[in-house]
PDB file of C-alpha atoms in Angstrom:
ATOM      1  CA  MET A 298       0.000   0.000   0.000  1.00  0.00           C
ATOM      2  CA  THR A 299       1.520   3.274  -1.124  1.00  0.00           C
ATOM      3  CA  ALA A 300       0.321   6.757  -2.023  1.00  0.00           C
ATOM      4  CA  PRO A 301       2.171   9.397  -4.072  1.00  0.00           C
ATOM      5  CA  SER A 302       1.536  12.248  -1.636  1.00  0.00           C
ATOM      6  CA  PHE A 303       2.569  10.169   1.379  1.00  0.00           C
ATOM      7  CA  ASP A 304       5.735   9.044  -0.430  1.00  0.00           C
ATOM      8  CA  ARG A 305       6.602  12.680  -1.259  1.00  0.00           C
ATOM      9  CA  VAL A 306       6.203  13.780   2.369  1.00  0.00           C
ATOM     10  CA  VAL A 307       8.105  10.775   3.760  1.00  0.00           C
ATOM     11  CA  GLY A 308      10.890  11.308   1.194  1.00  0.00           C
ATOM     12  CA  ALA A 309      11.212  14.966   2.184  1.00  0.00           C
ATOM     13  CA  LEU A 310      11.248  14.052   5.895  1.00  0.00           C
ATOM     14  CA  ASP A 311      13.891  11.411   5.214  1.00  0.00           C
ATOM     15  CA  SER A 312      16.097  13.872   3.314  1.00  0.00           C
ATOM     16  CA  LEU A 313      15.997  16.197   6.352  1.00  0.00           C
ATOM     17  CA  GLY A 314      16.855  13.344   8.747  1.00  0.00           C
ATOM     18  CA  CYS A 315      13.523  13.401  10.564  1.00  0.00           C
ATOM     19  CA  LEU A 316      12.774   9.664  10.145  1.00  0.00           C
ATOM     20  CA  PRO A 317      14.147   6.890  12.318  1.00  0.00           C
ATOM     21  CA  ALA A 318      15.847   4.182  10.205  1.00  0.00           C
ATOM     22  CA  HIS A 319      13.267   1.483  11.077  1.00  0.00           C
ATOM     23  CA  ILE A 320      10.154   3.451   9.945  1.00  0.00           C
ATOM     24  CA  ASP A 321       8.220   1.889   7.089  1.00  0.00           C
ATOM     25  CA  GLY A 322       5.133   4.166   7.302  1.00  0.00           C
ATOM     26  CA  ARG A 323       2.610   1.449   8.180  1.00  0.00           C
ATOM     27  CA  GLN A 324       0.430   1.071  11.202  1.00  0.00           C
ATOM     28  CA  ASN A 325      -2.862  -0.841  11.393  1.00  0.00           C
ATOM     29  CA  GLY A 326      -2.890  -1.208   7.610  1.00  0.00           C
ATOM     30  CA  ARG A 327      -2.829   2.568   7.076  1.00  0.00           C
ATOM     31  CA  LEU A 328      -0.103   4.985   6.057  1.00  0.00           C
ATOM     32  CA  ARG A 329       0.587   6.844   9.289  1.00  0.00           C
ATOM     33  CA  LEU A 330       3.725   8.113  11.039  1.00  0.00           C
ATOM     34  CA  MET A 331       4.740  10.048  14.123  1.00  0.00           C
ATOM     35  CA  VAL A 332       8.114  11.673  13.407  1.00  0.00           C
ATOM     36  CA  ARG A 333      10.286  14.563  14.544  1.00  0.00           C
ATOM     37  CA  CYS A 334       8.999  17.902  13.245  1.00  0.00           C
ATOM     38  CA  PRO A 335      11.465  19.637  10.903  1.00  0.00           C
ATOM     39  CA  VAL A 336      10.241  23.127  11.885  1.00  0.00           C
ATOM     40  CA  HIS A 337      11.275  23.200  15.534  1.00  0.00           C
ATOM     41  CA  ASP A 338      14.059  21.560  17.567  1.00  0.00           C
ATOM     42  CA  ASP A 339      12.208  18.308  18.152  1.00  0.00           C
ATOM     43  CA  HIS A 340      13.741  15.651  20.429  1.00  0.00           C
ATOM     44  CA  SER A 341      10.774  13.290  20.334  1.00  0.00           C
ATOM     45  CA  PRO A 342       8.165  12.710  17.613  1.00  0.00           C
ATOM     46  CA  SER A 343       5.509  15.423  17.525  1.00  0.00           C
ATOM     47  CA  LEU A 344       4.617  15.527  13.820  1.00  0.00           C
ATOM     48  CA  SER A 345       1.739  13.351  12.659  1.00  0.00           C
ATOM     49  CA  VAL A 346       1.780  12.380   8.986  1.00  0.00           C
ATOM     50  CA  GLU A 347      -1.255  10.410   7.816  1.00  0.00           C
ATOM     51  CA  HIS A 348      -2.648   9.478   4.427  1.00  0.00           C
ATOM     52  CA  ILE A 349      -6.455   9.627   4.258  1.00  0.00           C
ATOM     53  CA  ASP A 350      -8.461   9.100   1.062  1.00  0.00           C
ATOM     54  CA  ASP A 351      -6.478  10.962  -1.616  1.00  0.00           C
ATOM     55  CA  ARG A 352      -4.369  13.285   0.544  1.00  0.00           C
ATOM     56  CA  THR A 353      -1.674  13.336   3.196  1.00  0.00           C
ATOM     57  CA  LEU A 354      -2.313  15.350   6.335  1.00  0.00           C
ATOM     58  CA  VAL A 355       0.445  16.838   8.499  1.00  0.00           C
ATOM     59  CA  HIS A 356      -0.086  18.067  12.068  1.00  0.00           C
ATOM     60  CA  CYS A 357       2.522  19.173  14.608  1.00  0.00           C
ATOM     61  CA  PHE A 358       1.351  18.624  18.178  1.00  0.00           C
ATOM     62  CA  ALA A 359       3.916  21.189  19.353  1.00  0.00           C
ATOM     63  CA  GLY A 360       1.973  23.883  17.493  1.00  0.00           C
ATOM     64  CA  CYS A 361       3.882  24.457  14.237  1.00  0.00           C
ATOM     65  CA  GLU A 362       1.591  25.547  11.397  1.00  0.00           C
ATOM     66  CA  ALA A 363       1.049  23.056   8.568  1.00  0.00           C
ATOM     67  CA  LYS A 364       2.178  25.741   6.105  1.00  0.00           C
ATOM     68  CA  SER A 365       5.538  25.999   7.905  1.00  0.00           C
ATOM     69  CA  VAL A 366       5.948  22.217   7.892  1.00  0.00           C
ATOM     70  CA  VAL A 367       5.181  21.983   4.163  1.00  0.00           C
ATOM     71  CA  GLU A 368       7.568  24.850   3.330  1.00  0.00           C
ATOM     72  CA  THR A 369      10.362  23.443   5.515  1.00  0.00           C
ATOM     73  CA  LEU A 370      10.012  20.126   3.690  1.00  0.00           C
ATOM     74  CA  GLY A 371      10.509  21.999   0.420  1.00  0.00           C
ATOM     75  CA  LEU A 372       7.047  20.990  -0.732  1.00  0.00           C
ATOM     76  CA  ASP A 373       3.972  22.786  -2.015  1.00  0.00           C
ATOM     77  CA  TRP A 374       0.330  22.384  -0.920  1.00  0.00           C
ATOM     78  CA  ARG A 375      -0.272  20.436  -4.147  1.00  0.00           C
ATOM     79  CA  ASP A 376       2.294  17.855  -2.988  1.00  0.00           C
ATOM     80  CA  LEU A 377      -0.137  16.745  -0.266  1.00  0.00           C
ATOM     81  CA  PHE A 378      -2.611  15.364  -2.832  1.00  0.00           C
ATOM     82  CA  ASP A 379      -2.378  12.145  -4.876  1.00  0.00           C
ATOM     83  CA  GLU A 380      -4.089  11.862  -8.260  1.00  0.00           C
ATOM     84  CA  SER A 381      -5.053  15.519  -8.490  1.00  0.00           C
ATOM     85  CA  TYR A 382      -1.368  16.466  -8.232  1.00  0.00           C
ATOM     86  CA  GLU A 383      -0.418  14.532 -11.358  1.00  0.00           C
ATOM     87  CA  ARG A 384      -3.548  15.705 -13.168  1.00  0.00           C
ATOM     88  CA  LEU A 385      -2.942  19.377 -12.279  1.00  0.00           C
ATOM     89  CA  ASN A 386       0.699  19.210 -13.325  1.00  0.00           C
ATOM     90  CA  ALA A 387      -0.283  17.547 -16.630  1.00  0.00           C
ATOM     91  CA  LEU A 388      -2.555  20.429 -17.586  1.00  0.00           C
ATOM     92  CA  SER A 389      -0.838  22.719 -20.036  1.00  0.00           C
ATOM     93  CA  ALA A 390      -3.489  25.397 -20.578  1.00  0.00           C
ATOM     94  CA  PRO A 391      -7.157  26.179 -20.069  1.00  0.00           C
ATOM     95  CA  LYS A 392      -7.946  24.309 -23.307  1.00  0.00           C
ATOM     96  CA  ASP A 393      -7.474  21.070 -21.332  1.00  0.00           C
ATOM     97  CA  PHE A 394     -10.772  21.751 -19.581  1.00  0.00           C
ATOM     98  CA  VAL A 395     -14.166  21.330 -21.187  1.00  0.00           C
ATOM     99  CA  ARG A 396     -15.925  24.664 -20.872  1.00  0.00           C
ATOM    100  CA  ALA A 397     -19.187  26.211 -21.903  1.00  0.00           C
ATOM    101  CA  ASP A 398     -18.880  28.669 -24.802  1.00  0.00           C
ATOM    102  CA  ASN A 399     -19.609  31.685 -22.608  1.00  0.00           C
ATOM    103  CA  ALA A 400     -16.915  30.687 -20.079  1.00  0.00           C
ATOM    104  CA  SER A 401     -13.983  30.614 -22.527  1.00  0.00           C
ATOM    105  CA  ASP A 402     -12.709  34.017 -21.408  1.00  0.00           C
ATOM    106  CA  LEU A 403     -12.454  33.091 -17.738  1.00  0.00           C
ATOM    107  CA  PRO A 404      -8.950  33.225 -16.215  1.00  0.00           C
ATOM    108  CA  PHE A 405      -7.280  29.885 -15.467  1.00  0.00           C
ATOM    109  CA  THR A 406      -5.962  29.354 -11.923  1.00  0.00           C
ATOM    110  CA  LEU A 407      -4.851  26.164 -10.202  1.00  0.00           C
ATOM    111  CA  MET A 408      -6.556  25.655  -6.817  1.00  0.00           C
ATOM    112  CA  GLY A 409      -3.199  24.893  -5.198  1.00  0.00           C
ATOM    113  CA  ASP A 410      -2.004  28.367  -6.189  1.00  0.00           C
ATOM    114  CA  VAL A 411      -5.126  29.905  -4.656  1.00  0.00           C
ATOM    115  CA  ILE A 412      -4.551  28.035  -1.384  1.00  0.00           C
ATOM    116  CA  ALA A 413      -0.863  28.952  -1.284  1.00  0.00           C
ATOM    117  CA  ASN A 414      -1.474  32.676  -1.926  1.00  0.00           C
ATOM    118  CA  VAL A 415      -3.638  33.991   0.891  1.00  0.00           C
ATOM    119  CA  PRO A 416      -4.974  37.445  -0.049  1.00  0.00           C
ATOM    120  CA  ALA A 417      -3.702  40.496   1.794  1.00  0.00           C
ATOM    121  CA  GLU A 418      -5.770  42.158   4.502  1.00  0.00           C
ATOM    122  CA  PRO A 419      -8.265  44.488   2.770  1.00  0.00           C
ATOM    123  CA  GLU A 420      -8.356  48.225   3.320  1.00  0.00           C
ATOM    124  CA  TRP A 421     -11.407  48.619   5.500  1.00  0.00           C
ATOM    125  CA  ALA A 422     -14.084  51.257   4.907  1.00  0.00           C
ATOM    126  CA  TRP A 423     -15.178  50.620   8.488  1.00  0.00           C
ATOM    127  CA  ASP A 424     -12.294  49.012  10.372  1.00  0.00           C
ATOM    128  CA  GLY A 425     -12.792  45.246  10.488  1.00  0.00           C
ATOM    129  CA  TYR A 426     -16.376  45.211   9.265  1.00  0.00           C
ATOM    130  CA  SER A 427     -16.822  46.628   5.790  1.00  0.00           C
ATOM    131  CA  ALA A 428     -14.461  46.835   2.818  1.00  0.00           C
ATOM    132  CA  PRO A 429     -14.840  49.416   0.018  1.00  0.00           C
ATOM    133  CA  GLY A 430     -17.028  48.274  -2.856  1.00  0.00           C
ATOM    134  CA  THR A 431     -18.937  45.749  -0.764  1.00  0.00           C
ATOM    135  CA  VAL A 432     -22.498  45.627   0.497  1.00  0.00           C
ATOM    136  CA  ALA A 433     -23.178  45.668   4.248  1.00  0.00           C
ATOM    137  CA  LEU A 434     -26.334  44.152   5.686  1.00  0.00           C
ATOM    138  CA  PHE A 435     -27.581  44.615   9.235  1.00  0.00           C
ATOM    139  CA  ALA A 436     -30.036  41.929  10.289  1.00  0.00           C
ATOM    140  CA  GLY A 437     -31.955  41.465  13.514  1.00  0.00           C
ATOM    141  CA  ARG A 438     -35.336  41.523  15.178  1.00  0.00           C
ATOM    142  CA  PRO A 439     -37.563  44.587  14.789  1.00  0.00           C
ATOM    143  CA  LYS A 440     -36.884  47.608  17.013  1.00  0.00           C
ATOM    144  CA  VAL A 441     -33.321  46.626  18.041  1.00  0.00           C
ATOM    145  CA  GLY A 442     -31.609  49.635  16.411  1.00  0.00           C
ATOM    146  CA  LYS A 443     -30.619  48.491  12.927  1.00  0.00           C
ATOM    147  CA  SER A 444     -31.788  51.747  11.312  1.00  0.00           C
ATOM    148  CA  THR A 445     -30.133  53.892  13.977  1.00  0.00           C
ATOM    149  CA  LEU A 446     -26.884  51.979  13.501  1.00  0.00           C
ATOM    150  CA  THR A 447     -27.148  52.363   9.712  1.00  0.00           C
ATOM    151  CA  PHE A 448     -27.768  56.124   9.840  1.00  0.00           C
ATOM    152  CA  GLY A 449     -24.942  56.610  12.340  1.00  0.00           C
ATOM    153  CA  LEU A 450     -22.544  54.674  10.127  1.00  0.00           C
ATOM    154  CA  ILE A 451     -23.632  56.621   7.023  1.00  0.00           C
ATOM    155  CA  ALA A 452     -23.048  59.937   8.822  1.00  0.00           C
ATOM    156  CA  ALA A 453     -19.587  58.761   9.909  1.00  0.00           C
ATOM    157  CA  MET A 454     -18.787  57.576   6.359  1.00  0.00           C
ATOM    158  CA  LEU A 455     -19.770  60.907   4.813  1.00  0.00           C
ATOM    159  CA  ASN A 456     -17.673  62.844   7.355  1.00  0.00           C
ATOM    160  CA  GLY A 457     -14.731  60.421   7.637  1.00  0.00           C
ATOM    161  CA  ARG A 458     -15.112  60.174  11.424  1.00  0.00           C
ATOM    162  CA  PRO A 459     -14.740  57.136  13.715  1.00  0.00           C
ATOM    163  CA  PHE A 460     -17.928  55.199  14.417  1.00  0.00           C
ATOM    164  CA  ALA A 461     -18.586  52.870  17.356  1.00  0.00           C
ATOM    165  CA  GLY A 462     -14.922  53.090  18.351  1.00  0.00           C
ATOM    166  CA  ARG A 463     -13.625  51.987  14.931  1.00  0.00           C
ATOM    167  CA  LYS A 464     -11.703  53.994  12.360  1.00  0.00           C
ATOM    168  CA  ARG A 465     -13.582  55.247   9.333  1.00  0.00           C
ATOM    169  CA  ALA A 466     -12.410  56.634   6.019  1.00  0.00           C
ATOM    170  CA  ALA A 467     -14.492  59.269   4.244  1.00  0.00           C
ATOM    171  CA  ALA A 468     -16.538  57.574   1.553  1.00  0.00           C
ATOM    172  CA  ALA A 469     -19.673  57.918  -0.510  1.00  0.00           C
ATOM    173  CA  CYS A 470     -22.483  55.529   0.377  1.00  0.00           C
ATOM    174  CA  CYS A 471     -25.911  54.506  -0.779  1.00  0.00           C
ATOM    175  CA  TYR A 472     -28.878  53.668   1.454  1.00  0.00           C
TER     176      TYR A 472
END
C-alpha cells in the first residue's frame, strides 16, 4: 500500500533526517507516522503524517503551522494530494478543460495556487467590518436599532469620522 503524496512527504522528511531508520510508514494497515517535526528543535516525535483518502495530512502537536511544515520540507500544498497532483501538473493550458462557450474568457488558476497565496488584509471602509465596494447588511429583530446603527454609520462615512470606536475613512455611500 503506497500513495504518491505520502511518499513525497516521507521522502522529504527522510532527506531532512527526521525519520528513524526502522520506519516503514505502516500502522494498522494505514499509512501513518509520528516523526520529529522539521520546523522546531524536536527531540521526540511530535509531527503526525497520515494518508487519508487521496491526501496526506500533516499536524505538529507542538503547534507548528502546517504551512511551515510543508515549506520546511521543500514541498507545495499540491504535494499533499495524490491523483489531483499529477492531473494538475499535466494540464498545459485552459484548453485542457471542457468549458461552456460563454466561459472561454475566464482566467485559469490552479486551486493549489489559490490556497498557497492567501490574499492580503483588505483596506477597510469601516475598520474590520466593511471593505470598500462591498455591500453591508444589518439583520436582527424589529426595534433593536438596525436603522439607527445604519444612519450613524452613514453619517460617519460621509464625514470620515470614527464610528462605534472603529476607524472610518471618508466615503460615498448609498442607502
